[in-house]
Amino acid sequence: MDALIAKKRAEVMARLAAMKLPGGANAAPAPVSAPVSVPPAAASHLDTIAAIKARIQAKLSGQSPTVAPTQPTELHPMLRDDYKASARSGQAPMPRISSIKANQRKEQPKRLKIEHEAPASFTDPEKNPYFDPSLGTQRTAEPHARRAGKQFQFARPGRYIEQAEKLRNEAKMEQLKVEIAARAEVARLEDEVLDANAIKFSEPPEVEWWDAPFVSNGNYPPGDIVPVESLITIYVQHPVPVEPPASILSMSSVPSQLLLTRKERKKVRRQRRIETQREHREKVMLGLLPPDEPKLRMSNFMRIMANQSVPDPTKLEAEVRRQMQARLDKHEADNQARKLTKEQRVAKNESKVESEEQKGVVTAVFRVDNLRHPQHRYKVSINAKQNHLTGVALVCEHLSVVVVEGPEKFVKAYKKLMLRRIDWVNGQVKLEAASSAGDDGQAEIDWSKNSCHMIWQGAIEQRRFTQFRLRDCPTEGYAKRILSSAGCESYWQLAKQFDPSTVVASDLLL
């Protein structure tokens, strides 16, 4: 036991020697020096060390240690009764003692205080442009208090899109304002240019241009300027009144004819048929008309007669066939009754031609290099007659001219025949025609360079020919005489001067 005590004592003495403190009771007392001002923190440490030293000495000597009088210790603020109420109000007192190692080592920052006021030149903006009046003149070196952490503030969806749209609209408005200002400036300049005050009127002439033929000296005479022998008199010539094609009163009473399209006509017909069927069905429902017999067919008569007893199916089938044949005969009879006779068809075609001709007469002139092919001659002649066209086809050795005249609709169809449908380069003829040509000893014709072009088309007042005829002309003079008899001899000269290479594209567009 004594050995353990001695060992502990040696360890304590070593620690005290390391701290440069008096080692024990046998140690020589330190020389008394002048009183030194000890800070409060250091004094508390010395008191603690002295108390520990006294306890150790008491243990070593076996005596009770002398306890130094200590300052009264106050309770921790959290142990007080009024702590909860003060914590709720946000005024909870903090302890004045350090209970955590980190707080003990923390030193309070030192504040630097400016003892004197800043000079007037410091607060003058002209002399000190860097002075900020919002900061004041009394500044301290205390660091800024640490800001509390902020939470994330998420932007509302579409916020920045709305801001962008707002900026775009503002830019558009600014642009519109600039354009309106520019237009207003231009209008103002135009108003200044066109201002009546800015226009300088010329002096009136001595003689107006409409009076110049009646004035001899260049000046107005004092009397009457119109000579006696002039055509201008005091009498007024009124135009001859022309009666209108129809009376004004009758025109106001008769409604104008409404022209419908093909689609509109079909719609009107469909609606009229639906209305007729609805009226017939209502009359049958009211008992005004007997109900229609069921339309029996071989495919549905068993379904229609399912609820009725049929003693003889063969007889029923014969009745169904008889009804089918009766309906077919009635349909053909109605069609035959509505069919026009030959005279009616001719009259109808003539009325169509007359109605088309009332719209205007058009003539077309074609130039054909070679029109001696029998198939070409037949097509040119028969199509002109079928389209109710009049004119002439002049066939010469090196040039042929075809002139047709008639309504625009028929001339358009004939133009398609001449420029598209007829193959002018195909010269194959029938066997009989080829054999007869070989017997006559005529040379074979090269049809590869044959072509047809329309050289002129225009409207005329009336027809110049009574029918369409194909004429073979041995000479050009004979062809000119035929055209001159109809008053169109210029067509031949036009055909001779025509250059096919210049209108190839125009023919393709027709």
XYZ file of C-alpha atoms in Angstrom:
510
model
C 0.000 0.000 0.000
C 2.778 2.424 0.903
C 4.587 1.563 -2.295
C 1.482 2.373 -4.375
C 1.088 5.704 -2.595
C 4.732 6.551 -3.192
C 4.385 5.681 -6.863
C 1.327 7.922 -7.274
C 3.066 10.715 -5.439
C 6.047 10.518 -7.785
C 3.776 10.746 -10.822
C 2.001 13.823 -9.453
C 5.275 15.518 -8.582
C 6.541 14.866 -12.121
C 3.441 16.424 -13.627
C 3.767 19.462 -11.369
C 7.401 19.863 -12.300
C 6.447 19.724 -15.953
C 3.879 22.496 -15.392
C 6.566 24.555 -13.577
C 4.575 24.678 -10.366
C 5.852 24.249 -6.749
C 6.326 20.551 -6.167
C 5.051 20.091 -2.600
C 5.315 21.107 1.035
C 9.122 20.736 1.207
C 9.651 22.981 -1.743
C 11.214 26.318 -1.110
C 8.730 29.155 -1.078
C 8.834 31.316 -4.123
C 10.182 34.806 -3.707
C 7.547 37.432 -3.240
C 7.341 39.693 -6.222
C 5.376 42.700 -7.039
C 1.665 42.132 -7.464
C 0.839 41.233 -10.990
C -2.544 41.782 -12.521
C -3.900 38.355 -13.367
C -6.818 38.031 -15.756
C -9.958 36.364 -14.382
C -9.584 33.275 -16.513
C -6.011 32.652 -15.321
C -7.039 33.226 -11.688
C -9.714 30.571 -11.911
C -7.168 28.083 -13.264
C -4.758 28.844 -10.419
C -7.491 28.347 -7.830
C -8.354 24.989 -9.336
C -4.696 23.906 -9.301
C -4.307 25.029 -5.657
C -7.365 23.031 -4.629
C -6.035 19.905 -6.348
C -2.647 20.403 -4.640
C -4.276 20.674 -1.211
C -6.201 17.418 -1.741
C -3.056 15.578 -2.739
C -1.164 16.860 0.301
C -4.015 15.853 2.576
C -4.048 12.327 1.170
C -0.305 11.997 1.565
C -0.323 13.271 5.171
C -3.537 11.513 6.099
C -5.246 14.749 7.116
C -8.529 16.181 5.893
C -7.933 18.697 3.150
C -8.636 22.312 3.694
C -11.277 23.315 1.196
C -10.861 26.815 -0.124
C -13.980 28.892 -0.120
C -15.597 28.794 -3.545
C -17.975 31.159 -5.203
C -21.633 30.186 -5.170
C -22.581 28.279 -8.336
C -25.800 29.258 -9.995
C -28.221 26.789 -11.591
C -28.136 26.039 -15.280
C -30.838 28.059 -17.106
C -32.516 24.855 -18.398
C -33.016 23.709 -14.773
C -34.955 26.758 -13.752
C -38.741 26.723 -13.408
C -39.309 29.647 -15.764
C -37.210 28.201 -18.625
C -40.137 26.638 -20.547
C -42.194 29.857 -20.477
C -39.200 31.937 -21.590
C -38.398 29.392 -24.349
C -41.900 29.683 -25.780
C -41.598 33.473 -25.962
C -38.159 33.186 -27.594
C -36.280 34.840 -24.671
C -34.674 31.806 -23.060
C -31.462 32.838 -21.133
C -28.201 31.190 -22.124
C -25.823 29.822 -19.468
C -22.873 31.947 -18.496
C -20.678 28.916 -17.949
C -19.067 26.779 -20.608
C -20.118 23.158 -20.526
C -18.707 22.101 -23.908
C -15.046 21.877 -24.792
C -15.534 23.626 -28.103
C -17.330 26.554 -26.407
C -14.547 26.880 -23.863
C -11.939 27.313 -26.562
C -14.049 29.776 -28.576
C -12.893 33.340 -28.162
C -15.204 36.266 -28.567
C -14.239 38.443 -31.548
C -12.724 41.735 -30.733
C -14.559 44.811 -31.918
C -12.736 47.802 -33.259
C -14.534 50.988 -32.444
C -13.932 54.292 -34.171
C -13.486 56.816 -31.445
C -13.870 59.903 -33.619
C -16.396 60.869 -36.269
C -15.562 60.659 -39.972
C -14.457 63.926 -41.546
C -16.849 65.920 -43.747
C -14.785 65.168 -46.852
C -15.424 61.454 -46.287
C -19.192 61.849 -46.683
C -18.983 64.332 -49.582
C -19.971 62.534 -52.847
C -17.886 64.895 -54.957
C -14.682 64.232 -52.999
C -15.385 60.597 -52.147
C -17.336 58.926 -54.987
C -17.061 55.543 -53.215
C -19.064 56.593 -50.146
C -22.401 54.820 -49.643
C -24.794 56.815 -47.407
C -26.816 53.681 -46.598
C -23.864 52.167 -44.703
C -23.365 55.112 -42.313
C -20.135 56.557 -40.926
C -19.729 54.431 -37.743
C -18.231 51.159 -39.015
C -16.993 48.267 -36.950
C -14.842 45.320 -37.756
C -17.439 42.885 -36.487
C -18.037 40.127 -39.002
C -21.479 39.827 -40.461
C -23.852 37.514 -38.689
C -24.198 34.166 -40.323
C -27.290 34.027 -42.431
C -29.813 31.351 -41.810
C -30.104 28.687 -44.476
C -32.759 29.273 -47.113
C -35.107 26.700 -48.511
C -35.408 25.915 -52.184
C -37.820 28.227 -53.990
C -39.028 26.349 -57.081
C -40.304 28.447 -59.970
C -43.937 28.062 -60.976
C -44.379 26.118 -64.255
C -44.697 28.526 -67.175
C -43.338 31.521 -65.257
C -40.366 32.172 -67.511
C -42.433 31.379 -70.625
C -44.868 34.111 -69.608
C -41.995 36.502 -69.024
C -40.581 35.684 -72.480
C -43.988 36.204 -74.109
C -44.343 39.481 -72.287
C -40.936 40.624 -73.558
C -41.833 39.563 -77.124
C -45.137 41.442 -76.974
C -43.367 44.517 -75.697
C -40.846 44.249 -78.535
C -43.680 43.911 -81.063
C -45.434 46.924 -79.598
C -42.246 48.945 -79.833
C -41.801 47.884 -83.450
C -45.408 48.814 -84.256
C -44.924 52.177 -82.620
C -41.826 52.782 -84.739
C -43.667 51.766 -87.950
C -46.682 53.935 -87.097
C -44.403 56.858 -86.368
C -42.595 56.337 -89.685
C -45.887 56.176 -91.595
C -47.136 59.261 -89.832
C -43.941 61.034 -90.742
C -44.327 59.999 -94.407
C -47.985 61.083 -94.393
C -47.013 64.408 -92.859
C -44.389 64.950 -95.542
C -46.909 64.053 -98.261
C -49.410 66.465 -96.784
C -46.772 69.155 -96.841
C -45.915 68.357 -100.456
C -49.552 68.194 -101.540
C -50.551 71.233 -99.577
C -52.676 73.577 -101.632
C -50.519 76.486 -100.594
C -47.429 74.756 -101.938
C -48.945 74.170 -105.421
C -48.275 76.920 -107.858
C -51.059 77.282 -110.371
C -50.064 78.321 -113.859
C -51.547 81.372 -115.392
C -54.638 80.763 -117.567
C -53.865 80.733 -121.303
C -54.982 83.460 -123.625
C -57.121 81.020 -125.582
C -58.369 77.609 -124.400
C -57.488 74.635 -126.542
C -61.134 73.889 -127.331
C -61.609 77.475 -128.613
C -58.391 77.662 -130.610
C -59.936 76.386 -133.926
C -62.557 79.151 -133.798
C -60.209 82.069 -133.022
C -58.163 83.640 -135.774
C -55.914 86.194 -134.032
C -55.031 84.120 -130.982
C -57.216 86.279 -128.711
C -60.876 86.242 -127.899
C -62.798 88.870 -129.946
C -65.108 91.208 -128.056
C -68.216 89.779 -129.743
C -69.435 86.322 -130.644
C -66.541 83.944 -131.478
C -68.662 81.511 -133.495
C -68.906 82.454 -137.193
C -72.199 82.221 -139.000
C -71.138 79.400 -141.334
C -70.018 77.124 -138.468
C -71.595 73.715 -137.840
C -72.277 74.651 -134.219
C -75.808 75.994 -133.862
C -78.327 76.638 -131.126
C -80.232 73.484 -132.036
C -79.712 70.283 -130.056
C -79.620 66.917 -131.784
C -81.238 64.212 -129.653
C -80.262 60.525 -130.185
C -82.851 58.146 -131.589
C -84.407 56.172 -128.695
C -83.913 52.391 -128.892
C -86.502 50.111 -127.334
C -85.141 47.499 -124.874
C -85.507 43.822 -125.788
C -88.098 43.388 -122.969
C -90.356 45.748 -121.114
C -89.026 47.175 -117.893
C -92.214 46.274 -116.048
C -92.173 42.703 -117.318
C -88.468 42.376 -116.456
C -89.166 43.385 -112.871
C -92.029 40.886 -112.553
C -90.257 37.897 -114.179
C -87.512 36.451 -111.954
C -84.120 35.892 -113.504
C -83.243 32.348 -114.492
C -81.094 30.579 -111.904
C -78.428 28.331 -113.387
C -77.528 25.363 -111.173
C -74.472 23.162 -111.358
C -74.673 19.437 -112.061
C -74.219 18.624 -108.370
C -76.947 21.071 -107.354
C -79.375 19.673 -109.921
C -78.830 16.143 -108.596
C -79.421 17.363 -105.053
C -82.700 19.083 -106.028
C -83.895 15.948 -107.845
C -83.033 13.766 -104.850
C -84.889 16.031 -102.445
C -87.923 16.181 -104.742
C -88.094 12.364 -104.978
C -87.783 12.006 -101.180
C -90.622 14.480 -100.679
C -92.820 12.605 -103.197
C -92.206 9.277 -101.460
C -92.969 10.815 -98.053
C -96.314 12.199 -99.295
C -97.256 8.826 -100.803
C -96.393 7.035 -97.535
C -98.493 9.480 -95.505
C -101.492 8.998 -97.811
C -101.181 5.231 -97.406
C -101.077 5.612 -93.618
C -104.204 7.794 -93.684
C -106.052 5.266 -95.870
C -106.346 7.560 -98.882
C -104.407 5.130 -101.075
C -104.194 1.337 -100.999
C -100.876 -0.046 -99.722
C -98.350 -1.092 -102.304
C -98.028 -4.774 -103.060
C -94.824 -6.366 -101.736
C -92.087 -6.463 -104.361
C -91.568 -10.207 -104.552
C -88.387 -11.657 -105.973
C -86.917 -15.112 -106.096
C -84.496 -14.154 -103.364
C -87.002 -12.794 -100.817
C -90.447 -14.325 -101.428
C -89.871 -17.145 -98.897
C -88.966 -14.598 -96.207
C -92.001 -12.410 -97.000
C -94.436 -15.360 -97.070
C -92.989 -17.001 -93.965
C -95.995 -16.112 -91.783
C -98.561 -17.257 -94.356
C -99.542 -20.794 -95.181
C -98.594 -21.708 -98.745
C -100.490 -24.789 -99.971
C -98.863 -24.760 -103.435
C -95.216 -23.489 -103.500
C -94.954 -24.088 -107.258
C -97.883 -21.771 -107.925
C -96.354 -19.143 -105.640
C -93.048 -19.318 -107.533
C -94.880 -18.857 -110.846
C -96.677 -15.810 -109.414
C -93.366 -14.319 -108.306
C -91.881 -14.784 -111.779
C -94.963 -13.213 -113.346
C -94.637 -10.140 -111.141
C -90.927 -9.803 -111.964
C -91.659 -9.956 -115.691
C -94.499 -7.444 -115.331
C -92.210 -4.961 -113.576
C -89.590 -5.369 -116.294
C -92.147 -4.858 -119.055
C -93.504 -1.746 -117.341
C -89.986 -0.329 -117.028
C -89.221 -0.878 -120.725
C -92.597 0.548 -121.732
C -91.961 3.710 -119.721
C -88.547 4.101 -121.316
C -90.010 3.601 -124.774
C -92.701 6.182 -124.054
C -90.120 8.714 -122.972
C -87.881 7.952 -125.961
C -87.737 10.694 -128.589
C -88.571 10.032 -132.171
C -86.127 10.615 -134.976
C -87.659 13.991 -135.828
C -87.573 15.027 -132.159
C -83.914 14.045 -131.846
C -83.048 16.053 -134.942
C -84.947 19.059 -133.616
C -83.246 18.725 -130.248
C -79.784 18.644 -131.835
C -80.631 21.635 -133.981
C -81.847 23.572 -130.966
C -78.570 22.775 -129.178
C -76.573 24.006 -132.165
C -78.630 27.198 -132.334
C -78.242 27.863 -128.603
C -74.479 27.362 -128.869
C -74.288 29.526 -131.983
C -76.080 32.366 -130.226
C -73.074 32.580 -127.905
C -70.863 33.463 -130.869
C -69.269 32.055 -134.022
C -65.581 31.108 -133.975
C -63.347 30.238 -136.924
C -60.108 28.245 -136.912
C -57.508 27.848 -139.683
C -55.218 24.790 -139.848
C -52.150 24.184 -141.996
C -51.416 20.580 -143.049
C -48.313 19.640 -144.997
C -49.964 16.759 -146.849
C -53.694 15.930 -146.829
C -53.783 13.321 -149.596
C -54.077 10.335 -147.262
C -57.582 8.819 -147.674
C -58.064 8.173 -143.936
C -57.019 11.732 -143.092
C -59.365 13.170 -145.687
C -62.299 11.124 -144.400
C -61.712 12.073 -140.711
C -61.354 15.771 -141.525
C -64.554 15.823 -143.551
C -66.864 13.601 -141.480
C -65.954 15.188 -138.111
C -66.647 18.671 -139.476
C -70.099 17.585 -140.585
C -70.868 15.764 -137.343
C -69.907 18.848 -135.303
C -72.153 21.077 -137.460
C -69.183 23.082 -138.753
C -68.953 24.817 -142.100
C -65.852 25.643 -144.061
C -63.525 24.216 -146.675
C -60.459 21.975 -146.914
C -58.133 22.959 -149.799
C -55.703 20.217 -150.817
C -52.722 21.270 -152.945
C -49.543 19.471 -153.917
C -47.224 21.048 -151.313
C -49.673 22.667 -148.893
C -53.178 22.093 -147.515
C -55.392 24.535 -145.604
C -58.453 23.606 -143.515
C -60.907 26.346 -142.487
C -63.772 25.570 -140.088
C -66.311 27.877 -138.465
C -69.080 27.311 -135.939
C -69.855 27.494 -132.213
C -66.875 27.637 -129.870
C -67.754 24.332 -128.201
C -67.725 22.410 -131.517
C -64.613 24.173 -132.802
C -62.812 23.176 -129.600
C -63.689 19.494 -130.202
C -62.547 19.736 -133.838
C -59.283 21.347 -132.714
C -58.568 18.329 -130.484
C -59.164 16.075 -133.487
C -56.731 17.935 -135.734
C -53.945 18.485 -133.178
C -54.140 15.347 -131.000
C -56.275 12.497 -132.293
C -55.157 12.165 -135.925
C -51.774 10.504 -136.406
C -50.433 12.521 -139.329
C -47.133 10.614 -139.630
C -48.816 7.218 -140.057
C -49.276 6.653 -143.797
C -50.462 3.045 -143.827
C -53.479 2.708 -146.123
C -55.774 -0.201 -146.843
C -54.718 -2.986 -149.156
C -57.070 -1.915 -151.954
C -55.793 1.650 -151.873
C -52.177 0.485 -151.816
C -52.679 -1.841 -154.786
C -54.438 0.866 -156.813
C -51.656 3.327 -156.038
C -49.083 0.778 -157.206
C -50.979 0.190 -160.427
C -51.069 3.924 -161.192
C -47.298 4.055 -160.906
C -47.245 6.889 -158.366
C -44.180 7.246 -156.171
C -44.404 6.272 -152.520
C -44.997 9.250 -150.184
C -42.889 9.873 -147.081
C -45.346 10.610 -144.222
C -42.723 10.910 -141.461
C -42.426 14.697 -141.872
C -46.157 15.361 -142.145
C -47.647 17.667 -139.463
C -50.649 19.871 -138.668
C -50.679 23.288 -136.948
C -53.388 25.771 -136.090
C -52.260 29.125 -137.464
C -55.183 31.317 -136.367
C -58.392 31.292 -134.311
C -60.823 34.125 -133.663
C -64.441 35.230 -133.435
C -66.418 36.387 -136.483
C -69.819 37.976 -136.901
C -71.450 35.260 -139.009
C -70.679 32.148 -141.025
C -69.045 32.650 -144.415
C -69.630 29.112 -145.739
C -72.903 27.233 -146.030
C -71.424 23.739 -145.682
C -68.101 21.928 -145.351
C -66.478 20.722 -148.542
C -63.119 19.153 -149.408
C -61.657 20.551 -152.637
C -58.594 19.375 -154.615
C -56.810 22.414 -156.058
C -54.344 21.889 -158.931
C -52.860 25.372 -158.484
C -52.556 27.967 -155.728
C -54.580 30.464 -157.777
C -57.547 28.121 -157.779
C -57.364 27.795 -153.974
C -57.123 31.592 -153.576
C -60.225 32.093 -155.748
C -62.231 29.700 -153.541
C -61.186 31.609 -150.418
C -61.738 35.020 -152.012
C -65.318 34.068 -152.869
C -65.933 33.723 -149.106
C -63.987 36.867 -148.229
C -61.094 35.141 -146.510
C -58.332 35.036 -149.103
C -55.779 36.183 -146.494
C -55.846 32.716 -144.913
C -53.766 31.260 -147.746
C -51.070 33.893 -147.459
C -51.041 33.384 -143.690
C -50.581 29.624 -144.158
C -47.694 30.132 -146.598
C -45.858 32.519 -144.251
C -46.348 30.268 -141.228
C -43.163 28.838 -139.644
C -43.863 25.586 -137.700
C -40.627 25.864 -135.695
C -41.823 29.033 -133.935
C -45.111 27.629 -132.587
C -44.260 24.094 -131.553
C -44.666 24.954 -127.896
C -47.937 26.804 -128.451
C -49.436 23.805 -130.248
C -48.551 21.561 -127.326
C -50.413 23.872 -124.948
C -53.626 23.885 -126.975
